[in-house]
Amino acid sequence: MEGGLGEGEIEFLRTSYREYYYRHSSSLWIPPRLESREIGFLTFEGHFKRHMRAGTPGELVGAVLREVPWGIFYSVSYYEDPGNPDMDEKGWLGADLAFDIDVKDLHPACMDAHDFYACADGSVRPLSDGALPGCRRVDWVCPSCVEAGRREVLRLLDLLQRDLGVRPDSISIYYSGHRGFHVHVEDEGLRDLGREARAQIADYVSLSSYDPAFFARLLPLSEGHLGTLVGWPARVVEALRAKYGVPPTRPALEALVGGDLRAAIDAAVAAVRVRIDPQVTVDISRIFRMPTSLNEKTGMSKLPCADIIACDPLTEAAVLSEEPVKVEVSYAPKLQLKGYTYGPYRRSTLKLPGFVAAFLVSKGVAKIVKSRGGASGP
Amino acid sequence: MLRVSFGEEELGDLPFLQEAGDLLVRRGYAISLSELAGGPGEPYVELGLRRARAGVIDGRLDPGILRGAPPEHRILSFVIAALIVGATGNAYAARRFALAEARHLEGLLRDRARANRGDARTLVSAIYSKVLGMRLEPVDRLIGAELFEVRLGLSGYLLLSSSLDPSKWGIVARVVDGGYVYMKLEESIRLLREGVAKHLERRVLSARVTSPPEWLVAAAAELSRELARARPAESAAPPASSGEYPPCVRSLLRRLESGENLPHFARFFLAAFLVNAGVPLDEIVAAFSRSPDFNERITRYQVEHIAGARGGKRYSVPSCAKLEALGLCARDATCDGVRSPLAYLRRRRGGGQPRAGGEEGGGRPGRRGDRIPEDEL
Ligand SMILES: [Zn+2]
């Protein structure tokens, strides 16, 4: 299977999506300042329709119900003329500050265990065997992935609030519906920042171009002054303290690492940097998946996490119907959704709840088995 | 709002403040232009002419010009200089004038900081507040091994530092806490220069008068002529319209053409790209000559350095990923998956394909003779 979906699978997904959007037509999340946002739809035919606009929530919901898109997106930027296809003529007015945390970049140990290659001849290769022509990588999701993402989000929140002074009530957190989290900041003071300024913020968060000399200059000689440090240097000091078990003043550190201060600082920085995708933060012409819309990679929703600690994405984002659907699964690692464990499966034909079937079908590892009546669902 | 009262001598150095205008009124000077009709011959008008010329042509204001003049004449000379520059209608001239004035102010404030730090800090804070509408707060805070004297809100800091060298001014190289960036006084003065320059530029450009007196029109015309002579030939610069160049490069060239001061990394990237694209050094220097803070000697030195002509290594062109991370990528459909700006160029030059015609998109330049239109000058 190449990952391209068959007609029956697309029909099943389209029906499931339609039902979800009808059921939630009055509770879909609507972007603030909707009339100034660019809207984009990914269609089930695989086309990206960009540069649309919706004047009212009713217009947007109407278009969603009419077209039943595979993916729904909105711009982080506000424009005078969001429907203008020429980026330069949209009339940029400002943008939310957005962060994307992709679990793939965090390399949790579970990833090597559950991600795999699905090959054209129907065989399956573990990730460690490496890529081959004719094989495509299938990314899986498990509770450990979610936990890795959640930890990173918490680190980002701490930094945004303590260092950058962002008010908690201007921060929104979302589970992406696949294997990541999005953090959006709507702050009057940050709205006008251009690309260069956003690149500065992304750089601060990810510490990608930090200067060890700057840190070394700040590092105090005496233990009493260590507590005056703030910002990322304070976090690096904590990491050094945890690693070496002593207060990392400059003399103490130099004595410990035998002159190679640089390597010690680098290692500590690697432990405290927040791994975001910087391009997402910088690129203000980007469109983002709309919260509460369905993610075409899984059929799960992009879930607002009002409380990041309590939020349970693999339960709450599995929003499609529970109605059983008969599927033929080629291969699937263990899948944990809504508190139940499904699989692992290997060449099995069985009935699974709609949201599980949708996940497997979206991943290109299952086909719908048509019932005698020809309908793909109840 | 900070409450500061300025002495008259002090106001002579801060001619762009509301308080400076008030002083003129108290002294019985009319600041409406029609009443300035005294015209040439008045010492402050002569001073204004010299001041405009110093900023626009020399790119710097020699403090000697103003030395000894009474504060109200120093203020009036600024007003008149700004009107003359505004009357040229030339954005490049306005930027150059604004930059020179902002540099002049920076020099005065640095002197002040050497003489009396506390005083200087109060004054600098007052200018932040009155001119930029930003709060620069005095603090005396020991953070680690360093003592910081002032702090500025994050968004204001990012706004003011956006065109400075990120390796020094990027927030990752700063102490940031609670939404504030902590600085030494001198750093806040350097940053103020950026803000004041932008502020003055806007003000000069909007300072058009409906029926300017003849001497002012004549002075503006003379200034325009002189600037046109002094500015290196634009026609030598690589054309921004060249379809050989990726959109990021074209966009930077356009920004340069319009007289914008490019951020540090943008300049480096552009120079490295043009060097690697085989554009002659003179043409590259000419491209930068449109930058309001252009200094030919320094620019030439830097470009030669990047080109490896000074014995060092030749700098390579940053990748698309790096440009994206720095907010300089302007990817469009023509990029079609290239990973570096140079790859775009190579693809466009088509490795030995005939240079003329035939390429889709029609953006084919191949027309090195096709020069950028001259701007208003
Ligand atoms: Zn996992």
Tab-separated table of C-alpha atoms in Angstrom, chain A residues 21-296:
chain	number	residue	atom	x	y	z
A	21	TYR	CA	-18.873	18.417	11.704
A	22	TYR	CA	-22.689	18.226	11.692
A	23	ARG	CA	-22.761	17.107	15.282
A	24	HIS	CA	-20.378	19.907	16.332
A	25	SER	CA	-21.518	22.639	13.981
A	26	SER	CA	-22.403	24.904	16.891
A	27	SER	CA	-19.336	24.121	18.987
A	28	LEU	CA	-16.573	24.391	16.388
A	29	TRP	CA	-13.747	26.648	17.496
A	30	ILE	CA	-13.800	29.919	15.571
A	31	PRO	CA	-10.610	31.984	15.248
A	32	PRO	CA	-10.805	35.358	16.969
A	33	ARG	CA	-10.908	38.182	14.379
A	34	LEU	CA	-12.151	35.617	11.892
A	35	GLU	CA	-12.897	38.193	9.191
A	36	SER	CA	-9.195	39.127	9.031
A	37	ARG	CA	-7.873	35.574	8.748
A	38	GLU	CA	-6.990	33.576	5.711
A	39	ILE	CA	-8.815	30.237	5.699
A	40	GLY	CA	-7.498	27.142	3.930
A	41	PHE	CA	-9.057	23.753	3.219
A	42	LEU	CA	-7.300	20.516	2.362
A	43	THR	CA	-9.765	18.566	0.251
A	44	PHE	CA	-10.188	14.783	0.183
A	45	GLU	CA	-8.889	14.966	-3.381
A	46	GLY	CA	-5.613	16.190	-1.897
A	47	HIS	CA	-5.834	19.802	-3.108
A	48	PHE	CA	-4.945	22.719	-0.924
A	49	LYS	CA	-7.424	25.566	-1.266
A	50	ARG	CA	-5.877	28.643	0.268
A	51	HIS	CA	-6.702	32.339	0.398
A	52	MET	CA	-10.337	31.964	1.391
A	53	ARG	CA	-12.055	34.242	3.824
A	54	ALA	CA	-15.107	33.975	6.042
A	55	GLY	CA	-16.872	37.098	7.212
A	56	THR	CA	-18.860	35.381	9.934
A	57	PRO	CA	-18.721	32.137	11.942
A	58	GLY	CA	-21.882	31.053	10.106
A	59	GLU	CA	-20.111	31.443	6.778
A	60	LEU	CA	-17.176	29.354	7.940
A	61	VAL	CA	-19.328	26.584	9.414
A	62	GLY	CA	-21.498	26.643	6.280
A	63	ALA	CA	-18.447	26.132	4.077
A	64	VAL	CA	-17.182	23.316	6.316
A	65	LEU	CA	-20.524	21.484	6.166
A	66	ARG	CA	-20.818	22.020	2.430
A	67	GLU	CA	-17.305	20.951	1.503
A	68	VAL	CA	-16.395	18.598	4.376
A	69	PRO	CA	-12.651	19.256	4.092
A	70	TRP	CA	-10.024	16.741	5.105
A	71	GLY	CA	-8.156	19.488	6.939
A	72	ILE	CA	-9.131	23.013	8.000
A	73	PHE	CA	-6.552	25.761	8.463
A	74	TYR	CA	-6.451	29.430	9.406
A	75	SER	CA	-3.680	32.006	9.274
A	76	VAL	CA	-1.849	33.103	12.417
A	77	SER	CA	-1.748	36.520	10.749
A	78	TYR	CA	-4.533	39.051	10.387
A	79	TYR	CA	-4.895	40.828	7.078
A	80	GLU	CA	-6.853	43.661	5.556
A	81	ASP	CA	-7.698	41.460	2.597
A	82	PRO	CA	-7.169	37.854	3.707
A	83	GLY	CA	-8.701	36.440	0.531
A	84	ASN	CA	-6.113	38.051	-1.751
A	85	PRO	CA	-3.954	35.304	-3.263
A	86	ASP	CA	-0.931	37.612	-3.481
A	87	MET	CA	0.813	37.515	-0.090
A	88	ASP	CA	2.190	41.003	-0.650
A	89	GLU	CA	-1.243	42.444	-1.234
A	90	LYS	CA	-3.042	40.908	1.695
A	91	GLY	CA	-2.174	43.895	3.877
A	92	TRP	CA	-0.549	42.374	6.957
A	93	LEU	CA	-1.964	43.728	10.224
A	94	GLY	CA	-0.291	41.516	12.794
A	95	ALA	CA	-0.061	37.922	13.919
A	96	ASP	CA	-0.390	35.665	16.919
A	97	LEU	CA	2.859	34.234	18.171
A	98	ALA	CA	2.841	30.501	17.484
A	99	PHE	CA	4.991	27.608	18.644
A	100	ASP	CA	5.007	24.090	17.307
A	101	ILE	CA	6.341	21.197	19.325
A	102	ASP	CA	6.761	18.099	17.207
A	103	VAL	CA	7.330	14.943	19.239
A	104	LYS	CA	9.509	13.619	16.437
A	105	ASP	CA	12.095	16.278	17.304
A	106	LEU	CA	12.130	15.078	20.917
A	107	HIS	CA	13.152	11.517	19.927
A	108	PRO	CA	11.331	9.677	22.703
A	109	ALA	CA	12.464	6.061	23.036
A	110	CYS	CA	8.992	4.786	22.124
A	111	MET	CA	9.381	6.195	18.608
A	112	ASP	CA	11.918	3.567	17.569
A	113	ALA	CA	9.653	0.887	18.979
A	114	HIS	CA	6.413	1.864	17.236
A	115	ASP	CA	7.264	3.799	14.073
A	116	PHE	CA	7.894	1.590	11.061
A	117	TYR	CA	8.280	1.435	7.310
A	118	ALA	CA	5.421	0.088	5.225
A	119	CYS	CA	6.683	-1.181	1.902
A	120	ALA	CA	4.964	-1.504	-1.440
A	121	ASP	CA	5.190	-5.303	-1.359
A	122	GLY	CA	3.185	-5.370	1.884
A	123	SER	CA	6.204	-6.034	4.091
A	124	VAL	CA	6.949	-4.034	7.206
A	125	ARG	CA	10.386	-2.919	8.355
A	126	PRO	CA	11.322	-1.597	11.772
A	127	LEU	CA	12.664	1.933	11.916
A	128	SER	CA	16.150	0.751	12.828
A	129	ASP	CA	16.440	-1.042	9.470
A	130	GLY	CA	16.474	2.291	7.708
A	131	ALA	CA	14.600	3.614	4.706
A	132	LEU	CA	14.356	1.734	1.419
A	133	PRO	CA	12.925	2.817	-1.911
A	134	GLY	CA	9.284	1.806	-2.131
A	135	CYS	CA	8.828	2.045	1.624
A	136	ARG	CA	7.196	4.895	3.465
A	137	ARG	CA	7.585	5.820	7.078
A	138	VAL	CA	4.488	5.483	9.261
A	139	ASP	CA	4.504	7.630	12.398
A	140	TRP	CA	2.614	6.140	15.320
A	141	VAL	CA	1.295	7.775	18.472
A	142	CYS	CA	1.352	6.412	21.993
A	143	PRO	CA	0.927	7.789	25.529
A	144	SER	CA	4.708	8.148	25.882
A	145	CYS	CA	4.754	10.403	22.808
A	146	VAL	CA	2.073	12.546	24.396
A	147	GLU	CA	3.991	12.714	27.676
A	148	ALA	CA	7.185	13.753	25.911
A	149	GLY	CA	5.262	16.532	24.161
A	150	ARG	CA	3.546	17.583	27.368
A	151	ARG	CA	6.879	17.912	29.188
A	152	GLU	CA	8.215	20.126	26.435
A	153	VAL	CA	5.061	22.275	26.499
A	154	LEU	CA	5.479	22.776	30.237
A	155	ARG	CA	9.060	23.901	29.717
A	156	LEU	CA	7.928	26.318	27.033
A	157	LEU	CA	5.176	27.718	29.265
A	158	ASP	CA	7.620	28.292	32.090
A	159	LEU	CA	9.951	30.172	29.773
A	160	LEU	CA	7.187	32.226	28.150
A	161	GLN	CA	5.819	33.328	31.492
A	162	ARG	CA	8.924	33.722	33.613
A	163	ASP	CA	11.350	35.081	31.018
A	164	LEU	CA	9.257	36.727	28.350
A	165	GLY	CA	6.567	37.915	30.740
A	166	VAL	CA	3.666	36.505	28.722
A	167	ARG	CA	0.426	36.531	30.723
A	168	PRO	CA	-0.981	33.019	31.277
A	169	ASP	CA	-4.414	34.070	30.052
A	170	SER	CA	-3.028	35.022	26.647
A	171	ILE	CA	-1.635	31.516	26.059
A	172	SER	CA	-3.623	28.723	24.404
A	173	ILE	CA	-2.384	25.155	24.180
A	174	TYR	CA	-3.555	22.551	21.704
A	175	TYR	CA	-2.846	18.913	21.043
A	176	SER	CA	-2.345	18.769	17.277
A	177	GLY	CA	-4.423	15.639	16.730
A	178	HIS	CA	-1.325	13.724	15.727
A	179	ARG	CA	2.031	13.858	17.433
A	180	GLY	CA	2.559	17.362	18.602
A	181	PHE	CA	1.379	20.388	20.497
A	182	HIS	CA	0.752	23.942	19.374
A	183	VAL	CA	1.086	26.888	21.697
A	184	HIS	CA	-0.465	30.182	20.632
A	185	VAL	CA	0.093	33.550	22.272
A	186	GLU	CA	-2.344	36.361	21.631
A	187	ASP	CA	-0.695	39.353	23.166
A	188	GLU	CA	-1.236	42.940	22.158
A	189	GLY	CA	2.448	43.732	22.656
A	190	LEU	CA	3.727	40.878	20.497
A	191	ARG	CA	1.210	41.105	17.690
A	192	ASP	CA	3.167	43.594	15.564
A	193	LEU	CA	6.473	41.757	15.696
A	194	GLY	CA	7.957	41.076	12.269
A	195	ARG	CA	9.810	37.975	11.138
A	196	GLU	CA	13.147	39.124	12.488
A	197	ALA	CA	11.785	39.737	15.969
A	198	ARG	CA	9.988	36.390	15.924
A	199	ALA	CA	13.225	34.730	14.879
A	200	GLN	CA	14.778	36.284	17.990
A	201	ILE	CA	12.107	34.743	20.182
A	202	ALA	CA	12.430	31.335	18.512
A	203	ASP	CA	16.171	31.563	19.003
A	204	TYR	CA	15.755	32.415	22.679
A	205	VAL	CA	13.416	29.473	23.230
A	206	SER	CA	15.552	26.949	21.376
A	207	LEU	CA	18.919	28.468	22.387
A	208	SER	CA	20.114	27.576	18.921
A	209	SER	CA	22.625	30.406	18.681
A	210	TYR	CA	23.442	30.982	22.321
A	211	ASP	CA	26.915	32.263	23.101
A	212	PRO	CA	28.858	30.361	25.789
A	213	ALA	CA	30.965	33.476	26.368
A	214	PHE	CA	27.851	35.414	27.349
A	215	PHE	CA	26.982	32.745	29.880
A	216	ALA	CA	30.527	32.582	31.212
A	217	ARG	CA	30.549	36.364	31.685
A	218	LEU	CA	27.407	36.213	33.775
A	219	LEU	CA	28.528	33.266	35.854
A	220	PRO	CA	29.386	34.621	39.307
A	221	LEU	CA	32.503	33.882	41.284
A	222	SER	CA	30.677	33.338	44.534
A	223	GLU	CA	27.899	30.980	45.498
A	224	GLY	CA	25.828	33.743	47.035
A	225	HIS	CA	25.341	35.400	43.664
A	226	LEU	CA	24.193	32.287	41.838
A	227	GLY	CA	20.665	32.906	43.039
A	228	THR	CA	20.539	36.287	41.303
A	229	LEU	CA	20.664	34.677	37.883
A	230	VAL	CA	17.482	34.711	35.818
A	231	GLY	CA	16.387	33.633	32.348
A	232	TRP	CA	18.025	30.773	30.536
A	233	PRO	CA	21.348	31.176	32.343
A	234	ALA	CA	19.530	30.376	35.600
A	235	ARG	CA	18.168	27.174	34.075
A	236	VAL	CA	21.595	26.211	32.796
A	237	VAL	CA	23.005	26.748	36.270
A	238	GLU	CA	20.334	24.434	37.675
A	239	ALA	CA	21.250	21.797	35.106
A	240	LEU	CA	24.936	22.124	36.001
A	241	ARG	CA	24.163	21.913	39.698
A	242	ALA	CA	22.113	18.777	39.123
A	243	LYS	CA	24.869	17.207	37.061
A	244	TYR	CA	27.865	18.005	39.248
A	245	GLY	CA	26.182	18.195	42.629
A	246	VAL	CA	27.914	21.443	43.589
A	247	PRO	CA	26.995	25.101	43.197
A	248	PRO	CA	28.441	25.867	39.737
A	249	THR	CA	30.272	29.117	40.370
A	250	ARG	CA	32.882	29.924	37.780
A	251	PRO	CA	35.855	28.738	39.874
A	252	ALA	CA	34.011	25.569	40.942
A	253	LEU	CA	33.034	24.776	37.374
A	254	GLU	CA	36.488	25.442	35.986
A	255	ALA	CA	38.000	23.160	38.582
A	256	LEU	CA	35.471	20.420	37.822
A	257	VAL	CA	35.684	20.361	34.068
A	258	GLY	CA	39.395	20.993	33.834
A	259	GLY	CA	39.219	24.011	31.579
A	260	ASP	CA	36.695	22.672	29.098
A	261	LEU	CA	33.988	25.025	30.233
A	262	ARG	CA	32.536	25.160	26.768
A	263	ALA	CA	31.664	21.456	26.617
A	264	ALA	CA	30.076	21.555	30.067
A	265	ILE	CA	27.944	24.557	29.139
A	266	ASP	CA	26.956	23.020	25.816
A	267	ALA	CA	25.762	19.872	27.549
A	268	ALA	CA	23.744	21.829	30.099
A	269	VAL	CA	22.209	24.005	27.388
A	270	ALA	CA	21.159	20.902	25.473
A	271	ALA	CA	19.284	19.827	28.583
A	272	VAL	CA	17.366	23.084	29.025
A	273	ARG	CA	16.589	24.164	25.448
A	274	VAL	CA	12.991	23.870	24.358
A	275	ARG	CA	12.775	22.014	21.077
A	276	ILE	CA	10.359	23.918	18.869
A	277	ASP	CA	10.190	24.119	15.106
A	278	PRO	CA	11.610	27.645	14.670
A	279	GLN	CA	10.209	28.073	11.170
A	280	VAL	CA	6.665	27.836	12.470
A	281	THR	CA	7.283	30.702	14.882
A	282	VAL	CA	9.024	32.839	12.272
A	283	ASP	CA	6.830	32.262	9.230
A	284	ILE	CA	3.936	34.659	9.588
A	285	SER	CA	2.444	33.716	6.235
A	286	ARG	CA	1.765	30.194	7.454
A	287	ILE	CA	-1.669	28.697	8.002
A	288	PHE	CA	-2.369	26.556	11.031
A	289	ARG	CA	-4.708	23.686	11.709
A	290	MET	CA	-7.902	25.021	13.219
A	291	PRO	CA	-8.604	23.856	16.779
A	292	THR	CA	-11.481	21.322	17.047
A	293	SER	CA	-11.031	20.441	13.360
A	294	LEU	CA	-9.988	16.914	12.403
A	295	ASN	CA	-6.408	16.002	11.600
A	296	GLU	CA	-6.165	14.154	8.288
